[in-house]
PDB file of N, CA and C in Angstrom:
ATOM      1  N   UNK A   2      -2.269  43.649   2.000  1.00  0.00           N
ATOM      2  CA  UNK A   2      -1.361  42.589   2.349  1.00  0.00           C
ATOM      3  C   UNK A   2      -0.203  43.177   3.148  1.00  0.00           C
ATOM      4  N   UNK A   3      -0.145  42.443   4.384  1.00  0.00           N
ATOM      5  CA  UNK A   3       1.542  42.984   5.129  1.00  0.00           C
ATOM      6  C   UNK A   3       2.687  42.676   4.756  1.00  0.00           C
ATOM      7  N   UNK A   4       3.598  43.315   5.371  1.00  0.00           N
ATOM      8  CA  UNK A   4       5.047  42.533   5.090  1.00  0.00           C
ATOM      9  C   UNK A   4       5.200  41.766   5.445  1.00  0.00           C
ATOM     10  N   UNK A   5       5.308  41.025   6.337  1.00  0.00           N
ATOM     11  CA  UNK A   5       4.867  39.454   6.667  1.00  0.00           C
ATOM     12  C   UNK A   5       3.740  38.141   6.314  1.00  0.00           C
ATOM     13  N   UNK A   6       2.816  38.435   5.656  1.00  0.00           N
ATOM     14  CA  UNK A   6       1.828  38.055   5.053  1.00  0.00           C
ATOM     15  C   UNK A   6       2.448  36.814   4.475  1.00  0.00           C
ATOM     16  N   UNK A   7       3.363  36.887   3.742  1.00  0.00           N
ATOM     17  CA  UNK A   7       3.848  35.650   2.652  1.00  0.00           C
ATOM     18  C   UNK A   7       4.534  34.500   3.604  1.00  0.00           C
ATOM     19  N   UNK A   8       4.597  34.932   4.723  1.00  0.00           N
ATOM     20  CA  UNK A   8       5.276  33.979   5.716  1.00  0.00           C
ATOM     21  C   UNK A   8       4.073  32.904   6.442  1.00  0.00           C
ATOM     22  N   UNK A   9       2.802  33.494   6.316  1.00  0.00           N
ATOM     23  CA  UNK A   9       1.580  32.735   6.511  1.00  0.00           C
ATOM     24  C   UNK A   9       1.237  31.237   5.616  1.00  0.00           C
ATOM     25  N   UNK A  10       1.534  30.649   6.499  1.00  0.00           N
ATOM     26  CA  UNK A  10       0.982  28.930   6.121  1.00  0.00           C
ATOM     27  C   UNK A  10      -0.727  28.547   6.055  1.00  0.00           C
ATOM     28  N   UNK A  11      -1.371  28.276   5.266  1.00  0.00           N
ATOM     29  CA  UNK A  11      -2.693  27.695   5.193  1.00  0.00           C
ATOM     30  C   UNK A  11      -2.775  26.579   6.173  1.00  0.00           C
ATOM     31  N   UNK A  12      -3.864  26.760   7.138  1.00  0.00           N
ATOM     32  CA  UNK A  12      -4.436  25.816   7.879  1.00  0.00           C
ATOM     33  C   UNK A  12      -5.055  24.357   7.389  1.00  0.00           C
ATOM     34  N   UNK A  13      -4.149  23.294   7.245  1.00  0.00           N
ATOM     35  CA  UNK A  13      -4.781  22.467   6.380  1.00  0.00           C
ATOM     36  C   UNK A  13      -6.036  21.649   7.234  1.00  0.00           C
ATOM     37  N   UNK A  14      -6.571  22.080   8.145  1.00  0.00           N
ATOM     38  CA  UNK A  14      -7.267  21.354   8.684  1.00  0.00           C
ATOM     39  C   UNK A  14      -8.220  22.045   8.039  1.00  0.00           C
ATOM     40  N   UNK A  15      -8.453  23.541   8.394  1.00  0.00           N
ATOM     41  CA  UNK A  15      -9.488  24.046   7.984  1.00  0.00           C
ATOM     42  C   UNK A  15      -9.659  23.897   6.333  1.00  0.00           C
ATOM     43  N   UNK A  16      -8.971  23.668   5.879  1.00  0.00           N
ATOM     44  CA  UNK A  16      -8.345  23.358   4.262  1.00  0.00           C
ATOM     45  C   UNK A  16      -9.468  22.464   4.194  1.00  0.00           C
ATOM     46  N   UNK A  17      -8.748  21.286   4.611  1.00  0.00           N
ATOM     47  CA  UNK A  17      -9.888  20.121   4.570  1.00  0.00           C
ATOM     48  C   UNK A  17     -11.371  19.706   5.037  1.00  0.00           C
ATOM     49  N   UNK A  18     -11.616  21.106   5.783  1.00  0.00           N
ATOM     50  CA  UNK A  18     -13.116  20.968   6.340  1.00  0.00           C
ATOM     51  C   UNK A  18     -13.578  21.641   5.263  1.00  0.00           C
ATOM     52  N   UNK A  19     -12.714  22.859   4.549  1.00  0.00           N
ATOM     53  CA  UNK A  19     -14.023  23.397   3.254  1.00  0.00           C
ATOM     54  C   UNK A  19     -13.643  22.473   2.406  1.00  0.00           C
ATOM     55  N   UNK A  20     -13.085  21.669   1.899  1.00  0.00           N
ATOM     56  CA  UNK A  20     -13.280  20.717   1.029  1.00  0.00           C
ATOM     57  C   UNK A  20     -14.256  20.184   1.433  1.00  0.00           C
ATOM     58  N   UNK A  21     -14.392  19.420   2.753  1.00  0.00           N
ATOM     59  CA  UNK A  21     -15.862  18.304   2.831  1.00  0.00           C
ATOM     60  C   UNK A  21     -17.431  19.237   2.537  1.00  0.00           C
ATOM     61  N   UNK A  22     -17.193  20.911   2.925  1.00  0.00           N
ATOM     62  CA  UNK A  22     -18.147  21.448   3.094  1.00  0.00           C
ATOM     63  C   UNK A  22     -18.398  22.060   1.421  1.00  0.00           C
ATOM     64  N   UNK A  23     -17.586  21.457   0.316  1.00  0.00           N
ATOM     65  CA  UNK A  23     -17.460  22.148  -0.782  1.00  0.00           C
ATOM     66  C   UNK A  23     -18.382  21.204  -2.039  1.00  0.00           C
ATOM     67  N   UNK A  24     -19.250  21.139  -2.402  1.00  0.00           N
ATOM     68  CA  UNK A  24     -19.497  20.265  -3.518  1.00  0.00           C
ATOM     69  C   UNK A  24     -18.686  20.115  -4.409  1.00  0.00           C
ATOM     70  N   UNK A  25     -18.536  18.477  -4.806  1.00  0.00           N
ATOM     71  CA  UNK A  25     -17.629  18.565  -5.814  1.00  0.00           C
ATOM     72  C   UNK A  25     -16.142  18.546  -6.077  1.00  0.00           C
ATOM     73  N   UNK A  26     -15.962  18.798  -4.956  1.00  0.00           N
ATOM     74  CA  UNK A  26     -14.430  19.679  -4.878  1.00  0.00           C
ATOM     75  C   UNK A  26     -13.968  18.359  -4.782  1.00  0.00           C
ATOM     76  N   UNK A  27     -12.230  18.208  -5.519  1.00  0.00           N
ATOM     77  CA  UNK A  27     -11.295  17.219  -5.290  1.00  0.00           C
ATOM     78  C   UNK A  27     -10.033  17.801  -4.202  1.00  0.00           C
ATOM     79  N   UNK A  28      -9.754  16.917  -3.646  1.00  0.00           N
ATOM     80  CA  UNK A  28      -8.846  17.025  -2.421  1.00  0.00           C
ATOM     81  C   UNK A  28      -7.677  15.947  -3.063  1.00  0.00           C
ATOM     82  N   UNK A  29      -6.119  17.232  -3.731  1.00  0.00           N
ATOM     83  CA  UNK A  29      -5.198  16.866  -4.221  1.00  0.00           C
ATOM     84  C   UNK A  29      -4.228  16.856  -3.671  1.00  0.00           C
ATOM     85  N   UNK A  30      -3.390  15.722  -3.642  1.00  0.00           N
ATOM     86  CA  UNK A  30      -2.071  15.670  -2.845  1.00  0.00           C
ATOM     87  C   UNK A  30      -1.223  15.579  -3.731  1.00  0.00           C
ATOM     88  N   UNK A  31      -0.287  16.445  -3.911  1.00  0.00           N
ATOM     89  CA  UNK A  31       0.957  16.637  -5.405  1.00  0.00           C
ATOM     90  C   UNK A  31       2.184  16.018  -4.552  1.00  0.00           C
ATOM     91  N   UNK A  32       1.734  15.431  -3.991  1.00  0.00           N
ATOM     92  CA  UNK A  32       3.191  14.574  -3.013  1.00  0.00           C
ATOM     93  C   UNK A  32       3.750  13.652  -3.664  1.00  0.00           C
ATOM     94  N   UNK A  33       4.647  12.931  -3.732  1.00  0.00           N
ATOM     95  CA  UNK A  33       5.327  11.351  -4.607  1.00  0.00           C
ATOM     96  C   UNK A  33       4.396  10.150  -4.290  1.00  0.00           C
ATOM     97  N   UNK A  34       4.460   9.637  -4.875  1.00  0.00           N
ATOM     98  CA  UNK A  34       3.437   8.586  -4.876  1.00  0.00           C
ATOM     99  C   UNK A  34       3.786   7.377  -3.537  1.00  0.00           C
ATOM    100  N   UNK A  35       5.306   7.413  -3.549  1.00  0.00           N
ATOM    101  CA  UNK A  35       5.717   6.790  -2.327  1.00  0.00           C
ATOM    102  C   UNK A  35       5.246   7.476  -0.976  1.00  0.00           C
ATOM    103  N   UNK A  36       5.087   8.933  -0.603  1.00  0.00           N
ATOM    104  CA  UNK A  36       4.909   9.896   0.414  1.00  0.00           C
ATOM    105  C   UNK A  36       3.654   9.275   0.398  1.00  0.00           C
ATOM    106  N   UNK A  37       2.795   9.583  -0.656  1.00  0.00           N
ATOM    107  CA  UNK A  37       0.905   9.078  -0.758  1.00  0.00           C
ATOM    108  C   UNK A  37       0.729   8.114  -0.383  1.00  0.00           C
ATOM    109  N   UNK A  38       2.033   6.933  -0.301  1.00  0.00           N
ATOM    110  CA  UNK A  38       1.477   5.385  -0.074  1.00  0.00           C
ATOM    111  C   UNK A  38       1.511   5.365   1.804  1.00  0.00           C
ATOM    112  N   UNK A  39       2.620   6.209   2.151  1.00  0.00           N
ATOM    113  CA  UNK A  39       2.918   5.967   3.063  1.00  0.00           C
ATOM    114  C   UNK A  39       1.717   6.716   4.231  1.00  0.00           C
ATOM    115  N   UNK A  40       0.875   7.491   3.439  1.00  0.00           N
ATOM    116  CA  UNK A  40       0.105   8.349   4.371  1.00  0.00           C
ATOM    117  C   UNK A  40      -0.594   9.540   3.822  1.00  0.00           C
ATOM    118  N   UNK A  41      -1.952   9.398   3.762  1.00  0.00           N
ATOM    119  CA  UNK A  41      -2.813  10.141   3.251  1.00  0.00           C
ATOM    120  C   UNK A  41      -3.998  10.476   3.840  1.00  0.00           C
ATOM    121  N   UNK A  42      -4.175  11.349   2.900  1.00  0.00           N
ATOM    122  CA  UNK A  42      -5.848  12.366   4.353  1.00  0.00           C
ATOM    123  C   UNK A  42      -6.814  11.440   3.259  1.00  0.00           C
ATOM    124  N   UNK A  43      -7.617  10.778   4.058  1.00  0.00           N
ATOM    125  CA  UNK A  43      -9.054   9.849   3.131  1.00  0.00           C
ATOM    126  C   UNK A  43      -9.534  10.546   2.096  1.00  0.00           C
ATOM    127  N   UNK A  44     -10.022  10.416   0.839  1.00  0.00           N
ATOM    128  CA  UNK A  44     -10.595  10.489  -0.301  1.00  0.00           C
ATOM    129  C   UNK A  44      -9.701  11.600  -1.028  1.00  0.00           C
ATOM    130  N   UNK A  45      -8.061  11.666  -0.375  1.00  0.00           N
ATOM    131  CA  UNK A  45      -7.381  12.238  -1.556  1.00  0.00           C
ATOM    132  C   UNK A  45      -7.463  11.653  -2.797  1.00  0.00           C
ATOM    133  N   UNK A  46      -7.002  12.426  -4.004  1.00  0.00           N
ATOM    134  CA  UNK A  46      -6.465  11.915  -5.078  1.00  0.00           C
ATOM    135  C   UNK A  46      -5.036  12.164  -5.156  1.00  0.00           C
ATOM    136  N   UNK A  47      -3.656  11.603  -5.973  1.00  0.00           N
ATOM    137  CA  UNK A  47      -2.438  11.750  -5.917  1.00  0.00           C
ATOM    138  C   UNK A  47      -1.750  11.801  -7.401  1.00  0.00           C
ATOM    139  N   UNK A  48      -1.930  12.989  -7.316  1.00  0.00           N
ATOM    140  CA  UNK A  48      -1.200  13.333  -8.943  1.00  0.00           C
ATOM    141  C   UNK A  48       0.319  14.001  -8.329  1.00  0.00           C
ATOM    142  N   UNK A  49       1.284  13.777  -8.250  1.00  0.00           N
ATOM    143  CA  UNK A  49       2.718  14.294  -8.180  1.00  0.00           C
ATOM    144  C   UNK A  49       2.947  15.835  -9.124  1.00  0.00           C
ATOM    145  N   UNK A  50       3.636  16.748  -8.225  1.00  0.00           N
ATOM    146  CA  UNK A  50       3.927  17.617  -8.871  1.00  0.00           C
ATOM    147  C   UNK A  50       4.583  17.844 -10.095  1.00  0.00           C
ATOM    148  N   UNK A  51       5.538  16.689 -10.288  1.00  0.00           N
ATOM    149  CA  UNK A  51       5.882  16.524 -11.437  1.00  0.00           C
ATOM    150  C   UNK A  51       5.169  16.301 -12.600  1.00  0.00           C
ATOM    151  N   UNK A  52       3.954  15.457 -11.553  1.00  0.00           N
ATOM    152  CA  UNK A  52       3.371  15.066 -13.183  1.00  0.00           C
ATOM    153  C   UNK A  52       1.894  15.771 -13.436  1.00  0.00           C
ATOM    154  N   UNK A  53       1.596  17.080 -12.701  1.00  0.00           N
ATOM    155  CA  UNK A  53       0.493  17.789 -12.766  1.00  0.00           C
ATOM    156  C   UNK A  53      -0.006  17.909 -13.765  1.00  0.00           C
ATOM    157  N   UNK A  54       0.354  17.300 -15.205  1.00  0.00           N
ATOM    158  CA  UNK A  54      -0.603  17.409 -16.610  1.00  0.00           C
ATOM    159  C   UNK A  54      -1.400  16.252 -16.425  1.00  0.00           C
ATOM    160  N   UNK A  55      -1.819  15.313 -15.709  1.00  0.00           N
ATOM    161  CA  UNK A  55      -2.389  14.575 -15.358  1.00  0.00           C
ATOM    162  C   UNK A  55      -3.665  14.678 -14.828  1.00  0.00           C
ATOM    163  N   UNK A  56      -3.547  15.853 -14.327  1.00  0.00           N
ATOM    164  CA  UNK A  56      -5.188  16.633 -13.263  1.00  0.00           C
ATOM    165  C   UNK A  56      -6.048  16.694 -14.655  1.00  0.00           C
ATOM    166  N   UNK A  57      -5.773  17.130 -15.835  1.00  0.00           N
ATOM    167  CA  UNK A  57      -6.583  17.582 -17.040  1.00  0.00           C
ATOM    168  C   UNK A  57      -7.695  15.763 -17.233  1.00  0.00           C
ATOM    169  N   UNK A  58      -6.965  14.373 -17.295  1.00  0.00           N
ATOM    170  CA  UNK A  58      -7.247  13.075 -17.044  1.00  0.00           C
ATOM    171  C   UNK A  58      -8.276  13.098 -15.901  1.00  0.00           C
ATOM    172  N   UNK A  59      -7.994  13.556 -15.360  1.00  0.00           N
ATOM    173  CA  UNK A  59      -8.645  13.337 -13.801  1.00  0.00           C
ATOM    174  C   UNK A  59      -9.713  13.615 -13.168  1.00  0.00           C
ATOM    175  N   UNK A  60     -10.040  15.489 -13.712  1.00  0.00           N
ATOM    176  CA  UNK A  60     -10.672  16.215 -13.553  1.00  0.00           C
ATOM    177  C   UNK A  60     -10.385  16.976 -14.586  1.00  0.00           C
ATOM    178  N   UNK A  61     -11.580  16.675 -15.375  1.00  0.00           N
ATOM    179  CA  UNK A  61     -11.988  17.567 -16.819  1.00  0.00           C
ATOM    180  C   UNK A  61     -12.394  18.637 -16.960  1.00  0.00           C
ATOM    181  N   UNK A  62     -13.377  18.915 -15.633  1.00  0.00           N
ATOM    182  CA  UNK A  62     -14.344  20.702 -15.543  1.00  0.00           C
ATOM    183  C   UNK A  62     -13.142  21.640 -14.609  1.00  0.00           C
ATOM    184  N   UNK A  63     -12.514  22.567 -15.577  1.00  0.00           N
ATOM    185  CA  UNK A  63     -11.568  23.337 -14.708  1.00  0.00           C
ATOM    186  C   UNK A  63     -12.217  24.132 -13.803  1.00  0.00           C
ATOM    187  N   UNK A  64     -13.805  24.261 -13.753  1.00  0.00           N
ATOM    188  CA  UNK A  64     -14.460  24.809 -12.566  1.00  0.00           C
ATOM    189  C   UNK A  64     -14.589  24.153 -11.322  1.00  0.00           C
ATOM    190  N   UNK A  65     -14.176  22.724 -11.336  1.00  0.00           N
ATOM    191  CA  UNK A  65     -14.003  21.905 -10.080  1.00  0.00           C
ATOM    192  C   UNK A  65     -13.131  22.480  -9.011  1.00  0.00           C
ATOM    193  N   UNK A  66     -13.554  22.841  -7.915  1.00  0.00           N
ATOM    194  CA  UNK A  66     -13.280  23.615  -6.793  1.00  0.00           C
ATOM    195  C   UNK A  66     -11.390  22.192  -6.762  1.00  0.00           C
ATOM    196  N   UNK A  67     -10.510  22.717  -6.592  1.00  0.00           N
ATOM    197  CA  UNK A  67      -9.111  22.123  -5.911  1.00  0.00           C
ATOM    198  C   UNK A  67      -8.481  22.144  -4.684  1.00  0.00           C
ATOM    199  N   UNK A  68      -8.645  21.287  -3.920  1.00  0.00           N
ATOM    200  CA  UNK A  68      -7.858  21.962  -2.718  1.00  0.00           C
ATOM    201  C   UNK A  68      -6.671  20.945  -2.701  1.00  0.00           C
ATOM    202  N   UNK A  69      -5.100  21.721  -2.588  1.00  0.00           N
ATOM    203  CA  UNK A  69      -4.300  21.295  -2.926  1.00  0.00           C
ATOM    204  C   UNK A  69      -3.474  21.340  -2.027  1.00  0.00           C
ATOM    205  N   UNK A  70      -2.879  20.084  -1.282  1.00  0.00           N
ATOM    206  CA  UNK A  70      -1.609  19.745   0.108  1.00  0.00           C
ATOM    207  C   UNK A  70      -0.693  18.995  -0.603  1.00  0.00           C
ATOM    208  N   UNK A  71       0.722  18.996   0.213  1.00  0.00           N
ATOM    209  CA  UNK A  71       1.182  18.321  -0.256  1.00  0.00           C
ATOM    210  C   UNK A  71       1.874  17.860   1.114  1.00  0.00           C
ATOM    211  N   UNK A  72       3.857  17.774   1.744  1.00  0.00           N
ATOM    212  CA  UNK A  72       3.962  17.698   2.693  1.00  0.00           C
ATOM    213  C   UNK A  72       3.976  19.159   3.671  1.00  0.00           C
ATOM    214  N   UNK A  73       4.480  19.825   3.413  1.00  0.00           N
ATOM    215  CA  UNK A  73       5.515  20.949   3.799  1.00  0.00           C
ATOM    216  C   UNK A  73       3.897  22.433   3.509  1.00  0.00           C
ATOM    217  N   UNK A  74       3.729  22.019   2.438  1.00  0.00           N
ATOM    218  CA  UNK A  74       3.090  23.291   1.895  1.00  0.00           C
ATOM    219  C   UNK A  74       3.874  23.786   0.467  1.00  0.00           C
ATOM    220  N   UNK A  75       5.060  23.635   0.058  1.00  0.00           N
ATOM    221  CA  UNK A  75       5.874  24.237  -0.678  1.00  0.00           C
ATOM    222  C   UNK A  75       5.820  23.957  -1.874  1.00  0.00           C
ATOM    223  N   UNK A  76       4.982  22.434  -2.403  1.00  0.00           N
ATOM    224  CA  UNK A  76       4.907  22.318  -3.475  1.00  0.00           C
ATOM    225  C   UNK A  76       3.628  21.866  -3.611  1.00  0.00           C
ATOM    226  N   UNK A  77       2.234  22.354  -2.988  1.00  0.00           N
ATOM    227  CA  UNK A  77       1.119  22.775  -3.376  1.00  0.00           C
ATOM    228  C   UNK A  77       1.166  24.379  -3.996  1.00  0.00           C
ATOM    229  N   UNK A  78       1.942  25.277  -2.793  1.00  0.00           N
ATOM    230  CA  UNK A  78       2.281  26.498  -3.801  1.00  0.00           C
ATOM    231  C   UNK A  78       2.875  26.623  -5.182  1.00  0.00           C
ATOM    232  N   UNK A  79       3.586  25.635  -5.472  1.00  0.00           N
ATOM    233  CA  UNK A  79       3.975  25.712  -6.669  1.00  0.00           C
ATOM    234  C   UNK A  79       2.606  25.253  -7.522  1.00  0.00           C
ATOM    235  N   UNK A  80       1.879  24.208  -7.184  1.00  0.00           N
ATOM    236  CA  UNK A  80       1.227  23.651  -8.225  1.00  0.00           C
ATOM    237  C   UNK A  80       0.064  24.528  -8.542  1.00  0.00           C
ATOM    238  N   UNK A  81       0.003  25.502  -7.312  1.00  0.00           N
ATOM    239  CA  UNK A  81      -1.407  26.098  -7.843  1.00  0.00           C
ATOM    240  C   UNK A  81      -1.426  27.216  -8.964  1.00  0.00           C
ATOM    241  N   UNK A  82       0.187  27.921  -9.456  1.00  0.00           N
ATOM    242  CA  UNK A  82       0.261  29.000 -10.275  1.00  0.00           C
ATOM    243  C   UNK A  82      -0.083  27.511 -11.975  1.00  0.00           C
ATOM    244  N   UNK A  83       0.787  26.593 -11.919  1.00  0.00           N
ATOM    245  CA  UNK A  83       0.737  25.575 -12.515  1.00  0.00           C
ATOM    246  C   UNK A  83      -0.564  25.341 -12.837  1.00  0.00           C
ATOM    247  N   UNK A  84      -1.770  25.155 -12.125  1.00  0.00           N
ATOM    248  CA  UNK A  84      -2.776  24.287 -12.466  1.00  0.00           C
ATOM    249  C   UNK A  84      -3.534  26.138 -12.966  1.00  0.00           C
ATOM    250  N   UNK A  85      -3.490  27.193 -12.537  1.00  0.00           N
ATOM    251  CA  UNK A  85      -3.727  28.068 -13.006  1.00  0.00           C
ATOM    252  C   UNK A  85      -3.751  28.384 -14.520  1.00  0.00           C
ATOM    253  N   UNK A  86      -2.172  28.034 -14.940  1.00  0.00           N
ATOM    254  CA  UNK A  86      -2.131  27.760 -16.450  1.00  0.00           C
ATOM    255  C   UNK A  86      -2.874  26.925 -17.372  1.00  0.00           C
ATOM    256  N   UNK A  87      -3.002  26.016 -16.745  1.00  0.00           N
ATOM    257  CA  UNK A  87      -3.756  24.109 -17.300  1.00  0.00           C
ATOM    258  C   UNK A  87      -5.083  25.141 -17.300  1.00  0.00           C
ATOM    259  N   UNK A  88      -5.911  26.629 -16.653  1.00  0.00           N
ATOM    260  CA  UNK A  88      -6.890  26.596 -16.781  1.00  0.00           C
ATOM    261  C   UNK A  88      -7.988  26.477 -15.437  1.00  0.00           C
ATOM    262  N   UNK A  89      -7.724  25.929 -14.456  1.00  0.00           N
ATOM    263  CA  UNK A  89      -8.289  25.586 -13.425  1.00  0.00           C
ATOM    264  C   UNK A  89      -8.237  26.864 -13.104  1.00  0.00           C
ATOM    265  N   UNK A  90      -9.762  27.233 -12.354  1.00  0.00           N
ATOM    266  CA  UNK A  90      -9.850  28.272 -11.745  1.00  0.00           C
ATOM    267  C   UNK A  90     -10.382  28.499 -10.583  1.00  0.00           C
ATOM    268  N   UNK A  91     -10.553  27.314  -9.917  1.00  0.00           N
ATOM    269  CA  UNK A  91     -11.077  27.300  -8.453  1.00  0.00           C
ATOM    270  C   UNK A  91      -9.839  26.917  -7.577  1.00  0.00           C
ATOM    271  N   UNK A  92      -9.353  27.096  -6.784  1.00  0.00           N
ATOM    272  CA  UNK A  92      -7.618  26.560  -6.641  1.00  0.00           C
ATOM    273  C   UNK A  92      -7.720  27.472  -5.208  1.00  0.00           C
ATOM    274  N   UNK A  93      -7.364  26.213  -3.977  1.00  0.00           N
ATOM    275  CA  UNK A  93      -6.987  26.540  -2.648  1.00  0.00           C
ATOM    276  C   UNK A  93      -5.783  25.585  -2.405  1.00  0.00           C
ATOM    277  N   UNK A  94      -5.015  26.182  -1.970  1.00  0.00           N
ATOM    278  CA  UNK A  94      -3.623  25.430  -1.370  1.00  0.00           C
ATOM    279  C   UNK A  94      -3.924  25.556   0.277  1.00  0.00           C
ATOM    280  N   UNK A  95      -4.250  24.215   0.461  1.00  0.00           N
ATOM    281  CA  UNK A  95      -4.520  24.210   2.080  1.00  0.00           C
ATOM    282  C   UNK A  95      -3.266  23.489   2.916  1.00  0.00           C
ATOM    283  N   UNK A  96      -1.767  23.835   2.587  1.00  0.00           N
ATOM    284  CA  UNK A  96      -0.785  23.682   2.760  1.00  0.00           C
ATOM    285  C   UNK A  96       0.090  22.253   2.740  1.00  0.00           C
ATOM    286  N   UNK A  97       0.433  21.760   3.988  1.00  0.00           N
ATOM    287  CA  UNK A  97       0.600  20.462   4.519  1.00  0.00           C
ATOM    288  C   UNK A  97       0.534  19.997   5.115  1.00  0.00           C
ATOM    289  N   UNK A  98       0.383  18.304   4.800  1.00  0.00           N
ATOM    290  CA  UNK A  98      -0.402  17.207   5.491  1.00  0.00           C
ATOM    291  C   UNK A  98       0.543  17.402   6.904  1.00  0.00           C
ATOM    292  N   UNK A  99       1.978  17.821   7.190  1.00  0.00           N
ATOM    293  CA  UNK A  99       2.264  17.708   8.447  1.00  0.00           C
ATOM    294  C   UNK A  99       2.186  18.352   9.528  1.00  0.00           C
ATOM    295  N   UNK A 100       0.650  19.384   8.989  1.00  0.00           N
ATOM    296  CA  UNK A 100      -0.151  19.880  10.417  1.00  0.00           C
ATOM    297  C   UNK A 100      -1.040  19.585  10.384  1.00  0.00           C
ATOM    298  N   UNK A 101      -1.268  18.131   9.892  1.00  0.00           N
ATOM    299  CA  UNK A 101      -2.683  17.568   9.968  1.00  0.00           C
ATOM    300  C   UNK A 101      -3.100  16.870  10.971  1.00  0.00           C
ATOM    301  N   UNK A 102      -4.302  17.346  11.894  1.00  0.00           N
ATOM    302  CA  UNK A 102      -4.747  16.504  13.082  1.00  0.00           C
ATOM    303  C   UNK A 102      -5.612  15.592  12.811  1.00  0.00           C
ATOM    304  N   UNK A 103      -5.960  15.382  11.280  1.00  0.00           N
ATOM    305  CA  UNK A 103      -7.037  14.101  11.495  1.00  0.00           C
ATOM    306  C   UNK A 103      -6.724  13.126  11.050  1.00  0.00           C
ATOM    307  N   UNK A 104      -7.796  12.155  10.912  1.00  0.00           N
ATOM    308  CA  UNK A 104      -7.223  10.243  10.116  1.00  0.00           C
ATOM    309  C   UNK A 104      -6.563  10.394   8.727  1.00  0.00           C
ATOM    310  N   UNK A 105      -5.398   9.481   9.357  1.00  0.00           N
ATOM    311  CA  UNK A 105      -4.851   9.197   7.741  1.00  0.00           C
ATOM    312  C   UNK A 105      -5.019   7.990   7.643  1.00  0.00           C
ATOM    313  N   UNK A 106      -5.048   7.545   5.810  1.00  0.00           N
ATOM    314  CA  UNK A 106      -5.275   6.408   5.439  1.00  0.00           C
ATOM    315  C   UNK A 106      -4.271   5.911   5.027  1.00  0.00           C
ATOM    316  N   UNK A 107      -3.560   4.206   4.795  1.00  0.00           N
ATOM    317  CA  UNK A 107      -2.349   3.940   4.098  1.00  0.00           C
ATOM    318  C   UNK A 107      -2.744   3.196   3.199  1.00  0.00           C
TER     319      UNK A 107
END
């Protein structure tokens, strides 16, 4: 790893192409539910970072592949040490929706 390394943002496009290319996998947006209403990548689900004990409801097999955006990137990073704890062990943070070039849904 470089010294600059941590300054690297996840490509959420490519984020979202291994999700489609992933069996199984849920595509999570830990954004506010107002942010989610206002604009979302198709067949997200929207659990808020706040309320990430909710994913356990949601998705029961902690082997379910996660790929996790939010706006920015900043609080998918948070959620993934988080959902780490809950147990989940498949966990990609494919940053944020606001370098996203494809359809959003409202």
């Amino acid at each position: 790893m470089g010294f600059f390394d941590f300054l690297k943002m996840p490509d959420i496009n490519t984020g979202v192409e291994q999700f489609h290319s992933t069996p199984n996998a849920v595509l999570l947006d830990v954004r506010t539910r107002e942010e989610y209403a206002a604009g979302r990548i198709p067949g997200s689900k929207n659990i808020p970072l706040d309320q990430l004990r909710m994913t356990e409801g949601e998705v029961k097999d902690h082997e379910t592949p996660l790929f996790v955006y939010c706006l920015s990137g900043a609080r998918s990073r948070q959620a993934i040490p988080a959902l780490q704890r809950m147990g989940y062990a498949n966990l990609t943070n494919i940053g944020g929706i606001s370098g996203y070039r494809g359809t959003v849904e409202r």
